[in-house]
Coordinates of C-alpha atoms in Angstrom, one line a residue:
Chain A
X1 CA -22.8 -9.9 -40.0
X2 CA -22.0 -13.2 -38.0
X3 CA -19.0 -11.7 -36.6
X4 CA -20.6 -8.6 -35.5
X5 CA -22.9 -10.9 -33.5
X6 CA -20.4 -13.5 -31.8
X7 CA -18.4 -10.1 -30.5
X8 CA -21.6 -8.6 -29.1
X9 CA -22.5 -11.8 -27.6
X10 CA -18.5 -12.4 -26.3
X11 CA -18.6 -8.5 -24.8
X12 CA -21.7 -9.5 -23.0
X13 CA -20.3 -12.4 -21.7
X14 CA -17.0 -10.6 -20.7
X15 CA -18.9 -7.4 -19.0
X16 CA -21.1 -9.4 -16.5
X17 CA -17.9 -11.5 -15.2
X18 CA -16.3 -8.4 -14.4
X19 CA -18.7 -7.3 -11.8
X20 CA -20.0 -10.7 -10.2
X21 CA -16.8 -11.4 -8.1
X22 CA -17.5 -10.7 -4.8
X23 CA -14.8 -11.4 -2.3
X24 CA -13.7 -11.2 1.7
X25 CA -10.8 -11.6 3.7
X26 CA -12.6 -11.9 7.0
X27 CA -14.8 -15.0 6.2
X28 CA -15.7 -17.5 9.2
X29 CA -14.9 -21.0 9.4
X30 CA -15.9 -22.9 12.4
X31 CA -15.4 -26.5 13.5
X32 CA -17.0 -28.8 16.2
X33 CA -16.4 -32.2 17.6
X34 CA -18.5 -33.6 20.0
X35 CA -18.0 -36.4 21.6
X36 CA -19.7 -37.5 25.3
X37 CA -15.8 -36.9 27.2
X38 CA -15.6 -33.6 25.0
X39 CA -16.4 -31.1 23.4
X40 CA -14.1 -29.4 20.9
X41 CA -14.8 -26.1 18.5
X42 CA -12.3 -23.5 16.9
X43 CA -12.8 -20.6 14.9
X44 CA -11.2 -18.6 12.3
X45 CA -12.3 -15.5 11.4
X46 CA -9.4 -14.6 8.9
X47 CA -10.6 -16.6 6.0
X48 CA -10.3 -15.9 2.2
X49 CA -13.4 -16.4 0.3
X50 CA -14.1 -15.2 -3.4
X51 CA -17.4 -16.2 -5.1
X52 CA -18.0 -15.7 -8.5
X53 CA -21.5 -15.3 -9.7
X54 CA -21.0 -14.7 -13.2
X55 CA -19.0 -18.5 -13.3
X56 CA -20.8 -19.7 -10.6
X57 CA -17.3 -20.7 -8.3
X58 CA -16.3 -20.7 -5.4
X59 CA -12.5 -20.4 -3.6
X60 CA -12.1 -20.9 0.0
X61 CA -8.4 -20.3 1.5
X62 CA -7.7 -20.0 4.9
X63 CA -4.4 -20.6 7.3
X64 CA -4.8 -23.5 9.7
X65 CA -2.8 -21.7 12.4
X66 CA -5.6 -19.2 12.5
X67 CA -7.7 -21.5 14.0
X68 CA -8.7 -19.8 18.0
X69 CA -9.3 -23.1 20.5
X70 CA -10.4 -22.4 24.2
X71 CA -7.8 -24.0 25.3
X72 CA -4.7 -23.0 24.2
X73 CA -3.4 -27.0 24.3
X74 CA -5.9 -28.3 22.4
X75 CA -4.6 -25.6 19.7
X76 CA -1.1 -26.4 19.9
X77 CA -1.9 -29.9 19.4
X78 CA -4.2 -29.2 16.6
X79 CA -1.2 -27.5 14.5
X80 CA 1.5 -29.5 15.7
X81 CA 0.1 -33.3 16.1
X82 CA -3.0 -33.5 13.4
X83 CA -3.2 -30.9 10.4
X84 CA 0.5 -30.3 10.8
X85 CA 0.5 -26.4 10.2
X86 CA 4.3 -26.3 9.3
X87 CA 4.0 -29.0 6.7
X88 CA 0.6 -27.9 5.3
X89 CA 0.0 -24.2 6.2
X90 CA -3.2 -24.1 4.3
X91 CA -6.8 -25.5 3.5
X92 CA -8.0 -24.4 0.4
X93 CA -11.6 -25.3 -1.7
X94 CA -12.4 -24.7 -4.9
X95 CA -16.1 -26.0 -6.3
X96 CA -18.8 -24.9 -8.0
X97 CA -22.3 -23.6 -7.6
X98 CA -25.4 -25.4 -8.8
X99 CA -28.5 -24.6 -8.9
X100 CA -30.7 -21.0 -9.8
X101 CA -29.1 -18.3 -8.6
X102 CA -29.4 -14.5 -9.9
X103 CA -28.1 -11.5 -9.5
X104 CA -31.4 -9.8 -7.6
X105 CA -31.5 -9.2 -3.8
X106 CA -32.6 -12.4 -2.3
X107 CA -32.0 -15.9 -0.9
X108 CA -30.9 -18.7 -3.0
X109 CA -30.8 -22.4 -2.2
X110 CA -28.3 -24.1 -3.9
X111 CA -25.4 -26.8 -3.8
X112 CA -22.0 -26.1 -4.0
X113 CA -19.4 -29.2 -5.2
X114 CA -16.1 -29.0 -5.3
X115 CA -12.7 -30.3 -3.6
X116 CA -11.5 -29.9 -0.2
X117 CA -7.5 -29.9 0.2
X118 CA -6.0 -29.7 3.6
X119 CA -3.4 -31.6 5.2
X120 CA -1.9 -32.4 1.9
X121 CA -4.9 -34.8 1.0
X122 CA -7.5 -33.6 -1.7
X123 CA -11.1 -34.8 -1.6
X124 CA -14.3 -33.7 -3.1
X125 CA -17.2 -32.2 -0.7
X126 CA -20.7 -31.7 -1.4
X127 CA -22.6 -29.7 0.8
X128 CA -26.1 -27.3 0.4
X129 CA -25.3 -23.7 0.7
X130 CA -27.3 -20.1 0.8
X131 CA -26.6 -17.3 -1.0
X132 CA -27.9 -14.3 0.0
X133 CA -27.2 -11.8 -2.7
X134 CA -28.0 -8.1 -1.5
X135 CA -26.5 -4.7 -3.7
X136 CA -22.7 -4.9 -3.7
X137 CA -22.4 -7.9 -1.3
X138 CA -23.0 -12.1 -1.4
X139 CA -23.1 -14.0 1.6
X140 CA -22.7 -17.6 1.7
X141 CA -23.6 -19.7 4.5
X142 CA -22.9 -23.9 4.2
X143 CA -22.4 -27.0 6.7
X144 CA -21.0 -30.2 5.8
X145 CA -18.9 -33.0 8.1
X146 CA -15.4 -34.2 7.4
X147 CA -13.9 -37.3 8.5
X148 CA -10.6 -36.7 9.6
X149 CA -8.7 -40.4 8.6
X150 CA -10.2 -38.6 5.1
X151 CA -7.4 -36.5 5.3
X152 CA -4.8 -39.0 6.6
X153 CA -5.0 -37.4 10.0
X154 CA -4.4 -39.8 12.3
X155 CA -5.6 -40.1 16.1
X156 CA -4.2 -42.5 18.8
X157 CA -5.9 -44.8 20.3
X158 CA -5.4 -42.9 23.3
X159 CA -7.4 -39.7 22.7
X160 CA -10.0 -41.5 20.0
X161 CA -13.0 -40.7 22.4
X162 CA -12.6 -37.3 22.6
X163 CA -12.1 -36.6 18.9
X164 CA -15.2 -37.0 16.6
X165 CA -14.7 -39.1 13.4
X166 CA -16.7 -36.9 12.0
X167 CA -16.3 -33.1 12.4
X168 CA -18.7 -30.9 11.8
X169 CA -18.2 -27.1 9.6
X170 CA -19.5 -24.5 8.9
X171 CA -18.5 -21.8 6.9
X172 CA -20.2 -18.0 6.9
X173 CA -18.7 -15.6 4.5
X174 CA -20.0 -12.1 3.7
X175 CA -18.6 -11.3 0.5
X176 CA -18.5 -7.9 -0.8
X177 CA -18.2 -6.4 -4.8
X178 CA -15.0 -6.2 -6.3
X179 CA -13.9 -3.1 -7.6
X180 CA -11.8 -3.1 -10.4
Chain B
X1 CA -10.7 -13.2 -44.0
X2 CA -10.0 -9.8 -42.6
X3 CA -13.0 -10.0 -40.3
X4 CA -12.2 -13.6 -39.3
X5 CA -8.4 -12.4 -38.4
X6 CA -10.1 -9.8 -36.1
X7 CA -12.5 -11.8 -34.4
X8 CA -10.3 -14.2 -33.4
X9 CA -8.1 -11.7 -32.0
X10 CA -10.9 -9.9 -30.0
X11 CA -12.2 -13.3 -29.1
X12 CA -8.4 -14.0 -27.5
X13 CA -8.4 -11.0 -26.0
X14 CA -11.7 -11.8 -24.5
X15 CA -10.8 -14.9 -23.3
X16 CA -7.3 -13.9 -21.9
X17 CA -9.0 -11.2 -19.8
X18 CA -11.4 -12.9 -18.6
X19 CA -8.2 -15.7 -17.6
X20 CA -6.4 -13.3 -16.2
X21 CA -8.7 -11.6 -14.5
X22 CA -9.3 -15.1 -12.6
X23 CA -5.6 -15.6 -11.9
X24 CA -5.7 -12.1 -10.7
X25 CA -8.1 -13.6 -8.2
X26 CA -6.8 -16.4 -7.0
X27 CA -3.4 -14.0 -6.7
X28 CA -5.3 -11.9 -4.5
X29 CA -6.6 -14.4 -2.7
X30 CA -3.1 -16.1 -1.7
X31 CA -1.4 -12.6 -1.4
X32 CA -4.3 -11.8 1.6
X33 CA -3.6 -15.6 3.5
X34 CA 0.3 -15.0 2.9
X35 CA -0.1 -11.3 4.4
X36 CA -2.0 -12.9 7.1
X37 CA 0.8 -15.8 7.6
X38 CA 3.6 -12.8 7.7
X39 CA 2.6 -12.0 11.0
X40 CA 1.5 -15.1 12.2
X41 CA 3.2 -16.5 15.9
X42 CA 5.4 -19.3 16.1
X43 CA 4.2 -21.7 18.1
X44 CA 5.6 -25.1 19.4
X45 CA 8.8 -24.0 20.0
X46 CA 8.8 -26.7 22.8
X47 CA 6.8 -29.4 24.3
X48 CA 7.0 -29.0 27.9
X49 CA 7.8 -26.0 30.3
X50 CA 11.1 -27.2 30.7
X51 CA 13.9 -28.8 28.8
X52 CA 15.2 -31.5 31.5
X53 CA 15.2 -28.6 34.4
X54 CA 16.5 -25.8 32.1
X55 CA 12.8 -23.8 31.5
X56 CA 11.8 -23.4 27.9
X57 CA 10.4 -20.2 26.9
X58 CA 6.5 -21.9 27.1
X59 CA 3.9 -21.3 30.0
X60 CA 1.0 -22.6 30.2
X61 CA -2.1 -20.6 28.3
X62 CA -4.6 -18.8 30.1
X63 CA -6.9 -20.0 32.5
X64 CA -4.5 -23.8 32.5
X65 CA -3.3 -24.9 35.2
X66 CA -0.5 -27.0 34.9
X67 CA 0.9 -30.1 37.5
X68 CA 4.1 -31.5 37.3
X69 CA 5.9 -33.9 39.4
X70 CA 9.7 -34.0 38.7
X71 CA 11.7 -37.2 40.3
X72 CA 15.0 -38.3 40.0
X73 CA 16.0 -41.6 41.5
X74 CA 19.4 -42.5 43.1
X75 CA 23.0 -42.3 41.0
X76 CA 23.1 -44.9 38.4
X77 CA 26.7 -45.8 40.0
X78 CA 25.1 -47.0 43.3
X79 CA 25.5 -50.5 42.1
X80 CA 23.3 -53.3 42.2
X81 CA 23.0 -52.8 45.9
X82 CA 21.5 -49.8 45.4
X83 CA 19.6 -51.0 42.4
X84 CA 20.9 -48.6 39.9
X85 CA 19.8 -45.5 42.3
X86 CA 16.0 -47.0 42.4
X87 CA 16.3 -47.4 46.5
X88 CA 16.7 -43.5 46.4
X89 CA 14.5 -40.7 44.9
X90 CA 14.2 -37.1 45.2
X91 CA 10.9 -35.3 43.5
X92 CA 9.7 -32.1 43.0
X93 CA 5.8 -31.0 43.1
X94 CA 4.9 -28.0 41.2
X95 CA 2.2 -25.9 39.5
X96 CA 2.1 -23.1 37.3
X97 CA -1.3 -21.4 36.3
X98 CA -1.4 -19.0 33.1
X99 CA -2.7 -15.8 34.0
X100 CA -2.6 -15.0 30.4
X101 CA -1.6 -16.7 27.0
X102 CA 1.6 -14.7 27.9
X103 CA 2.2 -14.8 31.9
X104 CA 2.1 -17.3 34.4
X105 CA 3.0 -18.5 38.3
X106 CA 4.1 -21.3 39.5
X107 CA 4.9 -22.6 42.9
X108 CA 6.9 -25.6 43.7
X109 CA 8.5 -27.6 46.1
X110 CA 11.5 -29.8 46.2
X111 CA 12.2 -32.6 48.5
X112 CA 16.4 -31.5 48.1
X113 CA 17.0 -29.6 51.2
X114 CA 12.7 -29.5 51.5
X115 CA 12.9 -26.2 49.3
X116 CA 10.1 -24.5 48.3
X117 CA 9.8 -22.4 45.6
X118 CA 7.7 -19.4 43.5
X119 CA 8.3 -18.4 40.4
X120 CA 6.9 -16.1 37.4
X121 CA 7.3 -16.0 33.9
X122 CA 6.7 -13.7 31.0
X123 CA 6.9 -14.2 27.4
X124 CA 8.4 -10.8 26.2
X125 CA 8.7 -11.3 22.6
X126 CA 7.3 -14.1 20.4
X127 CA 8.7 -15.4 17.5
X128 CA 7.3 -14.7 14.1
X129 CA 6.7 -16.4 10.5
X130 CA 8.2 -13.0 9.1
X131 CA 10.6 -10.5 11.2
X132 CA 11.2 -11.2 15.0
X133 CA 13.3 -14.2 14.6
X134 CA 13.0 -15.4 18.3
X135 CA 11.4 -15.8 21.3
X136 CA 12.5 -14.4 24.5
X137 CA 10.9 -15.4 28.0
X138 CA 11.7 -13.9 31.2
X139 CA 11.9 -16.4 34.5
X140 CA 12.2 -15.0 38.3
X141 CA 12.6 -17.6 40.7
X142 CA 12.5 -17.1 44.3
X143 CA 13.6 -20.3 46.4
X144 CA 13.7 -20.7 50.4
X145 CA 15.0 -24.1 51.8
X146 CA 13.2 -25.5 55.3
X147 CA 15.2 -28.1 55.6
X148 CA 16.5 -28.1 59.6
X149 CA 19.5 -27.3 60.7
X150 CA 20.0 -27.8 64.6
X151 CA 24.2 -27.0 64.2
X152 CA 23.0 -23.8 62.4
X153 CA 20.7 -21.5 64.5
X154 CA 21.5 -18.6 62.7
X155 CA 19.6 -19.6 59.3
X156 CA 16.6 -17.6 59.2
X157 CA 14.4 -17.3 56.3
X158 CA 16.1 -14.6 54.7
X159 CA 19.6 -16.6 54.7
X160 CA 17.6 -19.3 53.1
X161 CA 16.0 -17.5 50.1
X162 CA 18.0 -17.5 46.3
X163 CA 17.2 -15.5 43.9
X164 CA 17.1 -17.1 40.0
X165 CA 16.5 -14.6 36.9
X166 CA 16.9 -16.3 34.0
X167 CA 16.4 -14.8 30.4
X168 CA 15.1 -17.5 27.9
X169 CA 16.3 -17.2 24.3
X170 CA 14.5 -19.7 21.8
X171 CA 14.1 -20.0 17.9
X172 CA 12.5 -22.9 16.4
X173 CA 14.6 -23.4 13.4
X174 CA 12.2 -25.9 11.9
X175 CA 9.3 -28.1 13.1
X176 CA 11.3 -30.6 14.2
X177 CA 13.7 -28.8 15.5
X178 CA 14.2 -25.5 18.5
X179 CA 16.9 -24.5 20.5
X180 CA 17.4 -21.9 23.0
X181 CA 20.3 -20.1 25.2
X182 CA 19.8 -19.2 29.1
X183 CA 21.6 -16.6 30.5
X184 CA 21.3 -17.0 34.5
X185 CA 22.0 -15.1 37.2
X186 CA 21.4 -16.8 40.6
X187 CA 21.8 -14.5 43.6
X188 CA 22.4 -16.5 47.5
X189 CA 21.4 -14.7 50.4
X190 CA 24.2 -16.4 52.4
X191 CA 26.8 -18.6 50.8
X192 CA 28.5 -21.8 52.6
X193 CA 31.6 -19.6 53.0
X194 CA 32.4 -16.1 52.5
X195 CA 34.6 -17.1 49.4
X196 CA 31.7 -18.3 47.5
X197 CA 30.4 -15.5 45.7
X198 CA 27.1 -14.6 46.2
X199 CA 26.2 -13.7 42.9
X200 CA 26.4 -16.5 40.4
X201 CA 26.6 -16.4 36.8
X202 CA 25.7 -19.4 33.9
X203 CA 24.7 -19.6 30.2
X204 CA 22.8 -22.5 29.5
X205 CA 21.9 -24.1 26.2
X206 CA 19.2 -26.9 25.3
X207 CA 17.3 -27.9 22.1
X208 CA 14.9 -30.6 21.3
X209 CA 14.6 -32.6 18.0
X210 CA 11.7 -34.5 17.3
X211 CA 11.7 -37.6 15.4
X212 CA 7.9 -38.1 15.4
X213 CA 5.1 -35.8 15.7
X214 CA 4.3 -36.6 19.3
X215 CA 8.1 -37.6 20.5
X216 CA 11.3 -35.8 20.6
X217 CA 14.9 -35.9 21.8
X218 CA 16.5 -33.1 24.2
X219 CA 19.6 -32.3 25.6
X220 CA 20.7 -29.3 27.7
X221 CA 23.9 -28.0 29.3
X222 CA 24.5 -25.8 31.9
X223 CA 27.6 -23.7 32.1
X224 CA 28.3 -22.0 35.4
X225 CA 31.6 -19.8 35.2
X226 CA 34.3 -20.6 36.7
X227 CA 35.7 -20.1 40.5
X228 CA 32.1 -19.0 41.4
X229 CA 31.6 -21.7 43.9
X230 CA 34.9 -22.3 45.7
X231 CA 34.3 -24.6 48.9
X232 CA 32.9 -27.6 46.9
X233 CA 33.5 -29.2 43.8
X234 CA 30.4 -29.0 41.3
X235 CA 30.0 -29.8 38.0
X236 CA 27.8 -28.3 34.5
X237 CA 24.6 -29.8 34.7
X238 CA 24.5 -31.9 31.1
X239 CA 21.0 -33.6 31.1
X240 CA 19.0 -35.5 28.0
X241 CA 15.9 -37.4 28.0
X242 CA 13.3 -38.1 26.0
X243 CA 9.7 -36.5 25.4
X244 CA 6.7 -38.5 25.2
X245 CA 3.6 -36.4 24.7
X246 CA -0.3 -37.9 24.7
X247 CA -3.3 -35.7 24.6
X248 CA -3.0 -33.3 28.4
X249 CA 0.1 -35.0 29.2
X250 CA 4.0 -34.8 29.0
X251 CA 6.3 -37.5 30.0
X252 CA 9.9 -37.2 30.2
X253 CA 12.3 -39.3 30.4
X254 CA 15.6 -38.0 32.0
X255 CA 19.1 -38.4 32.4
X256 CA 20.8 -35.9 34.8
X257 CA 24.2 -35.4 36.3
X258 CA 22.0 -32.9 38.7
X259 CA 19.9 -33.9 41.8
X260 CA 18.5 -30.9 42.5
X261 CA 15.9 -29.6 40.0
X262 CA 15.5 -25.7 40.6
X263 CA 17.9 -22.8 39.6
X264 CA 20.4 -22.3 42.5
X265 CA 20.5 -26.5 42.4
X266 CA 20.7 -27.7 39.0
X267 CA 23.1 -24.7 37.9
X268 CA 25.3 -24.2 41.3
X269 CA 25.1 -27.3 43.3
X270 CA 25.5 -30.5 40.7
X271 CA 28.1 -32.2 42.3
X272 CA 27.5 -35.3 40.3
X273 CA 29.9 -35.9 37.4
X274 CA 28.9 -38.0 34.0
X275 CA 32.3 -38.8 33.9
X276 CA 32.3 -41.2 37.4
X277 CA 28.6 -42.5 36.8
X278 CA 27.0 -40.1 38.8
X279 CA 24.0 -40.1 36.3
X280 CA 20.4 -39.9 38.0
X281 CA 17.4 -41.3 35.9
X282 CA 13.9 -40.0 36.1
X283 CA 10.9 -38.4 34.4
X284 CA 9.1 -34.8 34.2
X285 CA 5.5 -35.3 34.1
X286 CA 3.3 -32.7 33.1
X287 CA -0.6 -33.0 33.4
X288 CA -2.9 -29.5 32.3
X289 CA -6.2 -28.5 34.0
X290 CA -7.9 -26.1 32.3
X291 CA -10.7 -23.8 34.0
X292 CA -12.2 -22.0 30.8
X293 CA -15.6 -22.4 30.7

C-alpha cells in the first residue's frame, strides 16, 4: 500500500511542474543612471525570462549588445569600454521566489533571491517582485540597484560624474504558458 | 522487493523528467539569446571616423554631430631650427552630422591650398555575429581649393574641384583587433600637366590593435599606382599613431609622411618620404554633440 501512495504523491508532484513554466523571449530590462551632468537609460526588449511556479524559480538571460542607448556613443562605449560585450556576451540570473504565491488570477507580493552574473562577476541580488498570475500567462515586475565596481566595471576618473555608482533596474517580463 | 524495484524506478523516472524537463528549459532559454546573438551587428569595428586620414567605415549615429580638428605640424627633419616641424602647422576643421545610425555629412576645410571640402558616407552593409563577414562603407568626397593664384587666371571653381569615391572594406577579426582595405578613385578636374592623369587610382589598407580597452595602435598605407602622377615625385602615404579615447572624445596621436589630410592630398600629393625624415607629427581630435532629446 505505501508504495501505491508515494507514486500518487510523486505523479502529483510531477503533473503540476509540467504546466507552471511560463516563459518569454521578449522580456524588458531597463537601466538608469542619474547623475546631476547626466542622465543615462537603455533598454532591451529581447530578454529571456522563464519562471517557474511549480519550483518557485526564476531565469533571466539576456544579451548585453541588445541594450538601445539614445545616443549611439554612449552604447558603443557601454559594450566596448564597461561590460565588455565581446568578452561577456551575456547577463544571466537565476534565484528563487519567496513568499505566497498561487496559481489563481491575482497579484502576489513577493521576494525574489538569487545571483546576478554579468561581466564575468557573480553576485547575489535581492529585490521585491510582483507576480501577476492571469490564465496561461505570469508577469513579473522587480527593481533593485547595482553597483557597477560590484561587477569589476571600472570607470575613470574622468567620466565618474556622469556614471551613477549605483544603477538602477528594472525588469518587466510577461510570461506566457509553456506548451509541451 | 518487486514493488520496491518498481518504485524506485518510477521514482527515477519521475525525477529525471522532471530534470530534464528543466535542462530543456534552460536549453531553450540559451537557444532563443543565441538565435538573437546570430543576427546581432558588429560594432566597434573602429574608434574614430578615420584611421590617421584613411576613413574607417564608422559615422557618427543619428542626431550626433561630430567636430574634429586635424593638425599636422612641420617635417620632423626641419631640425632644431625648425623645432622638429613645431614652427609650422597645417589643420583641418571638420564636422560630420549623422542623419541616420547609417548615413552621415560632413563638411571640412583644410588650411593646405585653403581647400574646402563636403563629403557623404553610407554604411551599406554591416557586419554580423553570424553570416555577413564584413562591413562595407561608401565615401564621396567633393573638394574645391580657394587658395589664390594671381599667375593662374584661368582656375575657376570647376578646375578646382576633385572628386574622392572611396569604398571602405572592414572586418573586425576580434575585439582587439579590425582591419580594413580602401579602394580609391580620385578624379581631378584639371591636372598640373596634361600627362598627369586625371583619373587616379589607390588601394589603401589600415587596422587598429588595441592594447587596452580605451587605447589602441593603428597604421595605414596608401598605395597609389604607379605613373599616375607624372610631373612631381610623391610618395604612399604610410601613417601610425596612436588612439586615446575618454568618454565624447578621441585623440590621436599621428605620424604621417602626408601633409595634406583629404583624399586627392593624402593619396596623390604626399611628397614627403619616411625614408628622408619627412615625417609630420600631429593629432586627430574628435569631440561628439548629440541633439537627441
Amino acid at each position: 500500500m505505501k508504495p501505491m501512495y508515494v507514486m500518487a504523491l510523486a505523479s502529483l508532484l510531477y503533473l503540476p511542474a509540467k504546466a507552471q513554466t511560463f516563459m518569454t523571449r521578449n522580456g524588458k530590462v531597463n537601466f538608469y543612471s542619474k547623475t546631476p551632468l547626466e542622465d543615462i537609460k537603455a533598454e532591451n526588449r529581447q530578454v529571456v525570462a522563464a519562471i517557474d511556479l511549480g519550483k518557485k524559480t526564476v531565469a533571466l538571460t539576456l544579451l548585453q549588445k541588445n541594450f538601445l542607448f539614445e545616443k549611439q556613443l554612449m552604447q558603443d562605449h557601454y559594450n566596448e569600454n564597461y561590460v565588455e560585450s565581446d568578452k561577456f556576451p551575456k547577463a544571466q540570473f537565476t534565484g528563487t521566489i519567496t513568499g505566497n504565491v498561487g496559481t489563481s488570477p491575482g497579484t502576489y507580493k513577493v521576494q525574489i533571491s538569487g545571483n546576478l552574473t554579468l561581466h564575468g562577476v557573480t553576485k547575489p541580488v535581492n529585490a521585491p517582485a510582483e507576480l501577476e498570475v492571469a490564465d496561461g500567462k505570469v508577469t513579473g515586475k522587480a527593481d533593485f540597484k547595482v553597483k557597477p565596481s560590484d561587477f569589476d566595471i571600472k570607470i575613470p576618473a574622468l567620466v565618474k560624474d556622469k556614471i551613477a555608482s549605483e544603477i538602477t533596474v528594472q525588469v518587466l517580463a510577461a510570461c506566457t504558458a509553456l506548451s509541451k | 522487493m518487486q514493488r520496491r524495484i518498481i518504485q524506485t524506478i518510477f521514482l527515477l523516472l519521475v525525477c529525471t523528467r522532471m530534470m530534464a524537463q528543466d535542462s530543456s528549459l534552460m536549453k531553450m532559454m540559451d537557444d532563443a539569446v543565441a538565435e538573437s546573438q546570430q543576427g546581432q551587428v558588429v560594432t566597434g569595428t573602429f574608434k574614430a571616423t578615420q584611421i590617421v586620414n584613411l576613413p574607417t567605415v564608422e559615422s557618427p549615429g543619428k542626431k550626433s554631430l561630430q567636430f574634429m580638428i586635424m593638425h599636422r605640424f612641420g617635417k620632423l627633419n626641419g631640425g632644431a631650427y625648425e623645432l622638429f616641424g613645431l614652427d609650422n602647422a597645417s589643420i583641418r576643421f571638420a564636422l560630420d552630422y549623422g542623419i541616420t545610425d547609417r548615413f552621415s555629412v560632413g563638411l571640412g576645410r583644410s588650411s593646405v591650398d585653403k581647400t574646402f571640402d563636403g563629403s557623404l558616407k553610407y554604411k551599406l552593409l554591416q557586419q554580423k555575429q553570424t553570416g555577413m563577414p564584413v562591413s562595407v562603407s561608401l565615401y564621396g568626397l567633393i573638394t574645391n581649393y580657394t587658395q589664390r593664384y594671381t599667375d593662374k587666371p584661368y582656375l575657376d571653381a570647376r578646375y578646382r574641384t576633385a572628386y574622392t569615391t572611396q569604398v571602405i572594406i572592414a572586418k573586425k577579426f576580434t575585439p582587439a583587433f579590425s582591419f580594413e582595405v580602401v579602394p580609391s578613385w580620385i578624379h581631378y578636374n584639371l591636372t598640373p600637366t596634361p600627362e598627369d592623369k586625371n583619373d587616379l587610382f589607390a588601394v589603401s589598407a589600415g587596422g587598429r590593435l588595441k592594447f587596452t580597452k580605451r587605447m589602441s595602435i593603428n597604421a595605414e598605407y596608401n598605395y597609389l599606382a604607379r605613373n599616375q602622377v607624372v610631373s612631381t615625385k610623391v610618395y604612399d602615404a604610410i601613417s601610425g599613431g596612436i588612439d586615446i579615447e575618454t568618454g565624447g572624445h578621441v585623440f590621436q596621436l599621428v605620424f604621417t609622411n602626408a601633409s595634406g589630410m583629404v583624399g586627392p592630398y593624402y593619396l596623390a600629393k604626399t611628397d614627403g618620404s619616411w625614408g628622408k625624415g619627412d615625417i609630420y607629427f600631429g593629432f586627430n581630435i574628435t569631440r561628439n554633440f548629440n541633439f537627441k532629446k
